[in-house]
């Protein structure tokens, strides 16, 4: 093993301890299965009786101003909800490398974070107390294929809602509002998402909105792509990148892991996070939106605010409420 490879391995081990293989989490009646890779099976046919007609119409009408609009909430069942109940387990695509959002606690071995709390709330609503959950750890660029190929029921992984993605998957209403921002060493000459990036190596995750934004406007930077955002922090620490472009919510979590880096400039995009679902599963979209209505309810005493205070407030202070839902019907 080369010195660089050893360094990469050791840094990743320090930043995000990850159990290999299949790990049973008894306290949560949940299972983490291995990461989904690029070699995925051919898309499966849609279940009998499902249709993408409403999703097609919603995607066709999508504009940046209404991208976060979703179907109105409903507690009713349907083909997708009934399928989950019959299986007796919810299968969800998540991250296990992002501090505060979806990561393995090195002290307990449990998967924790803001996204993980939301998954548990959805599972409890559909399956009842102490639900069984299979967490599938998936890289950024495999979130959409995992839904299309039905290897997961949902993806809850800091996934931005936008019109391009709504032509491929369906989304719940927004459960968090972030924005793209630059992360760089504190002593760097980089000041923001501007021409101070010229000639610099800028890292972002493949398949992310950061990659899409850099494709539109690089400011003279050389773009480096990796499977997961944590890999960008590792490359920054190894001197293989000069800056990272990612959602400020994720960048703040990375800065919490490494006090030598900081957010630069201001957010330069809007990034509403949603729960992603196969486009045919409209009943599941409505059910998730019903869960989110309950999750937001209660103002400062809501489950959403409790999760924010527990996981995010230290790194992203000043947020007083969840995003207001938008509906398309």
PDB file of N, CA, C and O in Angstrom, residues 3-35:
ATOM      1  N   UNK A   3       1.954   5.292   0.503  1.00  0.00           N
ATOM      2  CA  UNK A   3       1.788   6.229   1.617  1.00  0.00           C
ATOM      3  C   UNK A   3       0.495   7.011   1.469  1.00  0.00           C
ATOM      4  O   UNK A   3      -0.231   7.239   2.435  1.00  0.00           O
ATOM      5  N   UNK A   4       0.177   7.417   0.226  1.00  0.00           N
ATOM      6  CA  UNK A   4      -1.057   8.175   0.001  1.00  0.00           C
ATOM      7  C   UNK A   4      -2.276   7.321   0.312  1.00  0.00           C
ATOM      8  O   UNK A   4      -3.221   7.774   0.950  1.00  0.00           O
ATOM      9  N   UNK A   5      -2.242   6.060  -0.099  1.00  0.00           N
ATOM     10  CA  UNK A   5      -3.380   5.173   0.163  1.00  0.00           C
ATOM     11  C   UNK A   5      -3.558   4.949   1.652  1.00  0.00           C
ATOM     12  O   UNK A   5      -4.679   4.910   2.161  1.00  0.00           O
ATOM     13  N   UNK A   6      -2.437   4.784   2.368  1.00  0.00           N
ATOM     14  CA  UNK A   6      -2.537   4.605   3.821  1.00  0.00           C
ATOM     15  C   UNK A   6      -3.122   5.842   4.465  1.00  0.00           C
ATOM     16  O   UNK A   6      -3.947   5.756   5.370  1.00  0.00           O
ATOM     17  N   UNK A   7      -2.690   7.017   3.994  1.00  0.00           N
ATOM     18  CA  UNK A   7      -3.225   8.266   4.549  1.00  0.00           C
ATOM     19  C   UNK A   7      -4.711   8.395   4.311  1.00  0.00           C
ATOM     20  O   UNK A   7      -5.465   8.800   5.191  1.00  0.00           O
ATOM     21  N   UNK A   8      -5.137   8.053   3.106  1.00  0.00           N
ATOM     22  CA  UNK A   8      -6.554   8.126   2.768  1.00  0.00           C
ATOM     23  C   UNK A   8      -7.357   7.180   3.661  1.00  0.00           C
ATOM     24  O   UNK A   8      -8.392   7.541   4.202  1.00  0.00           O
ATOM     25  N   UNK A   9      -6.844   5.962   3.817  1.00  0.00           N
ATOM     26  CA  UNK A   9      -7.543   4.986   4.650  1.00  0.00           C
ATOM     27  C   UNK A   9      -7.650   5.465   6.084  1.00  0.00           C
ATOM     28  O   UNK A   9      -8.703   5.406   6.715  1.00  0.00           O
ATOM     29  N   UNK A  10      -6.556   5.982   6.636  1.00  0.00           N
ATOM     30  CA  UNK A  10      -6.554   6.393   8.034  1.00  0.00           C
ATOM     31  C   UNK A  10      -7.455   7.593   8.281  1.00  0.00           C
ATOM     32  O   UNK A  10      -8.135   7.668   9.301  1.00  0.00           O
ATOM     33  N   UNK A  11      -7.455   8.539   7.336  1.00  0.00           N
ATOM     34  CA  UNK A  11      -8.311   9.709   7.504  1.00  0.00           C
ATOM     35  C   UNK A  11      -9.773   9.333   7.450  1.00  0.00           C
ATOM     36  O   UNK A  11     -10.591   9.804   8.243  1.00  0.00           O
ATOM     37  N   UNK A  12     -10.128   8.492   6.494  1.00  0.00           N
ATOM     38  CA  UNK A  12     -11.533   8.082   6.397  1.00  0.00           C
ATOM     39  C   UNK A  12     -11.946   7.314   7.652  1.00  0.00           C
ATOM     40  O   UNK A  12     -13.057   7.457   8.142  1.00  0.00           O
ATOM     41  N   UNK A  13     -11.037   6.516   8.174  1.00  0.00           N
ATOM     42  CA  UNK A  13     -11.356   5.768   9.387  1.00  0.00           C
ATOM     43  C   UNK A  13     -11.589   6.713  10.561  1.00  0.00           C
ATOM     44  O   UNK A  13     -12.463   6.496  11.396  1.00  0.00           O
ATOM     45  N   UNK A  14     -10.802   7.797  10.607  1.00  0.00           N
ATOM     46  CA  UNK A  14     -10.942   8.751  11.703  1.00  0.00           C
ATOM     47  C   UNK A  14     -12.201   9.587  11.584  1.00  0.00           C
ATOM     48  O   UNK A  14     -12.843   9.914  12.576  1.00  0.00           O
ATOM     49  N   UNK A  15     -12.560   9.927  10.360  1.00  0.00           N
ATOM     50  CA  UNK A  15     -13.692  10.833  10.151  1.00  0.00           C
ATOM     51  C   UNK A  15     -15.032  10.132  10.206  1.00  0.00           C
ATOM     52  O   UNK A  15     -16.011  10.694  10.672  1.00  0.00           O
ATOM     53  N   UNK A  16     -15.111   8.938   9.700  1.00  0.00           N
ATOM     54  CA  UNK A  16     -16.409   8.265   9.624  1.00  0.00           C
ATOM     55  C   UNK A  16     -16.252   6.767   9.812  1.00  0.00           C
ATOM     56  O   UNK A  16     -16.228   6.020   8.847  1.00  0.00           O
ATOM     57  N   UNK A  17     -16.127   6.310  11.042  1.00  0.00           N
ATOM     58  CA  UNK A  17     -15.987   4.881  11.275  1.00  0.00           C
ATOM     59  C   UNK A  17     -17.188   4.149  10.710  1.00  0.00           C
ATOM     60  O   UNK A  17     -18.311   4.451  11.031  1.00  0.00           O
ATOM     61  N   UNK A  18     -16.940   3.166   9.868  1.00  0.00           N
ATOM     62  CA  UNK A  18     -18.019   2.470   9.172  1.00  0.00           C
ATOM     63  C   UNK A  18     -17.844   0.975   9.376  1.00  0.00           C
ATOM     64  O   UNK A  18     -16.776   0.438   9.111  1.00  0.00           O
ATOM     65  N   UNK A  19     -18.845   0.331   9.828  1.00  0.00           N
ATOM     66  CA  UNK A  19     -18.792  -1.124   9.958  1.00  0.00           C
ATOM     67  C   UNK A  19     -18.950  -1.755   8.596  1.00  0.00           C
ATOM     68  O   UNK A  19     -19.744  -1.310   7.794  1.00  0.00           O
ATOM     69  N   UNK A  20     -18.171  -2.790   8.335  1.00  0.00           N
ATOM     70  CA  UNK A  20     -18.257  -3.455   7.039  1.00  0.00           C
ATOM     71  C   UNK A  20     -19.346  -4.505   7.058  1.00  0.00           C
ATOM     72  O   UNK A  20     -19.703  -5.046   8.089  1.00  0.00           O
ATOM     73  N   UNK A  21     -19.849  -4.783   5.853  1.00  0.00           N
ATOM     74  CA  UNK A  21     -20.832  -5.854   5.693  1.00  0.00           C
ATOM     75  C   UNK A  21     -22.174  -5.501   6.264  1.00  0.00           C
ATOM     76  O   UNK A  21     -22.614  -4.386   6.211  1.00  0.00           O
ATOM     77  N   UNK A  22     -22.826  -6.501   6.874  1.00  0.00           N
ATOM     78  CA  UNK A  22     -24.171  -6.326   7.397  1.00  0.00           C
ATOM     79  C   UNK A  22     -24.089  -6.164   8.902  1.00  0.00           C
ATOM     80  O   UNK A  22     -23.549  -6.996   9.604  1.00  0.00           O
ATOM     81  N   UNK A  23     -24.645  -5.059   9.413  1.00  0.00           N
ATOM     82  CA  UNK A  23     -24.557  -4.763  10.836  1.00  0.00           C
ATOM     83  C   UNK A  23     -25.959  -4.682  11.409  1.00  0.00           C
ATOM     84  O   UNK A  23     -26.744  -3.862  10.983  1.00  0.00           O
ATOM     85  N   UNK A  24     -26.270  -5.502  12.392  1.00  0.00           N
ATOM     86  CA  UNK A  24     -27.587  -5.474  12.993  1.00  0.00           C
ATOM     87  C   UNK A  24     -27.592  -4.445  14.114  1.00  0.00           C
ATOM     88  O   UNK A  24     -26.747  -4.471  14.989  1.00  0.00           O
ATOM     89  N   UNK A  25     -28.570  -3.513  14.069  1.00  0.00           N
ATOM     90  CA  UNK A  25     -28.700  -2.514  15.106  1.00  0.00           C
ATOM     91  C   UNK A  25     -29.927  -2.889  15.926  1.00  0.00           C
ATOM     92  O   UNK A  25     -31.052  -2.504  15.607  1.00  0.00           O
ATOM     93  N   UNK A  26     -29.736  -3.633  17.000  1.00  0.00           N
ATOM     94  CA  UNK A  26     -30.848  -4.217  17.735  1.00  0.00           C
ATOM     95  C   UNK A  26     -31.749  -3.166  18.344  1.00  0.00           C
ATOM     96  O   UNK A  26     -32.965  -3.306  18.355  1.00  0.00           O
ATOM     97  N   UNK A  27     -31.170  -2.090  18.866  1.00  0.00           N
ATOM     98  CA  UNK A  27     -31.986  -1.091  19.549  1.00  0.00           C
ATOM     99  C   UNK A  27     -33.016  -0.476  18.627  1.00  0.00           C
ATOM    100  O   UNK A  27     -34.098  -0.100  19.047  1.00  0.00           O
ATOM    101  N   UNK A  28     -32.687  -0.345  17.352  1.00  0.00           N
ATOM    102  CA  UNK A  28     -33.609   0.285  16.418  1.00  0.00           C
ATOM    103  C   UNK A  28     -34.283  -0.731  15.521  1.00  0.00           C
ATOM    104  O   UNK A  28     -35.018  -0.375  14.619  1.00  0.00           O
ATOM    105  N   UNK A  29     -34.068  -1.986  15.751  1.00  0.00           N
ATOM    106  CA  UNK A  29     -34.600  -3.055  14.894  1.00  0.00           C
ATOM    107  C   UNK A  29     -34.278  -2.764  13.437  1.00  0.00           C
ATOM    108  O   UNK A  29     -35.106  -2.870  12.560  1.00  0.00           O
ATOM    109  N   UNK A  30     -33.043  -2.335  13.187  1.00  0.00           N
ATOM    110  CA  UNK A  30     -32.654  -1.909  11.848  1.00  0.00           C
ATOM    111  C   UNK A  30     -31.409  -2.629  11.401  1.00  0.00           C
ATOM    112  O   UNK A  30     -30.615  -3.097  12.205  1.00  0.00           O
ATOM    113  N   UNK A  31     -31.223  -2.678  10.077  1.00  0.00           N
ATOM    114  CA  UNK A  31     -30.078  -3.353   9.485  1.00  0.00           C
ATOM    115  C   UNK A  31     -29.428  -2.418   8.491  1.00  0.00           C
ATOM    116  O   UNK A  31     -30.112  -1.747   7.727  1.00  0.00           O
ATOM    117  N   UNK A  32     -28.101  -2.340   8.500  1.00  0.00           N
ATOM    118  CA  UNK A  32     -27.364  -1.599   7.490  1.00  0.00           C
ATOM    119  C   UNK A  32     -26.764  -2.599   6.529  1.00  0.00           C
ATOM    120  O   UNK A  32     -26.006  -3.477   6.937  1.00  0.00           O
ATOM    121  N   UNK A  33     -27.111  -2.486   5.254  1.00  0.00           N
ATOM    122  CA  UNK A  33     -26.567  -3.405   4.263  1.00  0.00           C
ATOM    123  C   UNK A  33     -25.491  -2.696   3.467  1.00  0.00           C
ATOM    124  O   UNK A  33     -25.403  -1.477   3.479  1.00  0.00           O
ATOM    125  N   UNK A  34     -24.640  -3.440   2.736  1.00  0.00           N
ATOM    126  CA  UNK A  34     -23.496  -2.824   2.070  1.00  0.00           C
ATOM    127  C   UNK A  34     -23.882  -1.768   1.043  1.00  0.00           C
ATOM    128  O   UNK A  34     -25.006  -1.716   0.557  1.00  0.00           O
ATOM    129  N   UNK A  35     -22.898  -0.945   0.731  1.00  0.00           N
ATOM    130  CA  UNK A  35     -23.076   0.139  -0.218  1.00  0.00           C
ATOM    131  C   UNK A  35     -23.483  -0.386  -1.592  1.00  0.00           C
ATOM    132  O   UNK A  35     -22.959  -1.392  -2.056  1.00  0.00           O
TER     133      UNK A  35
END
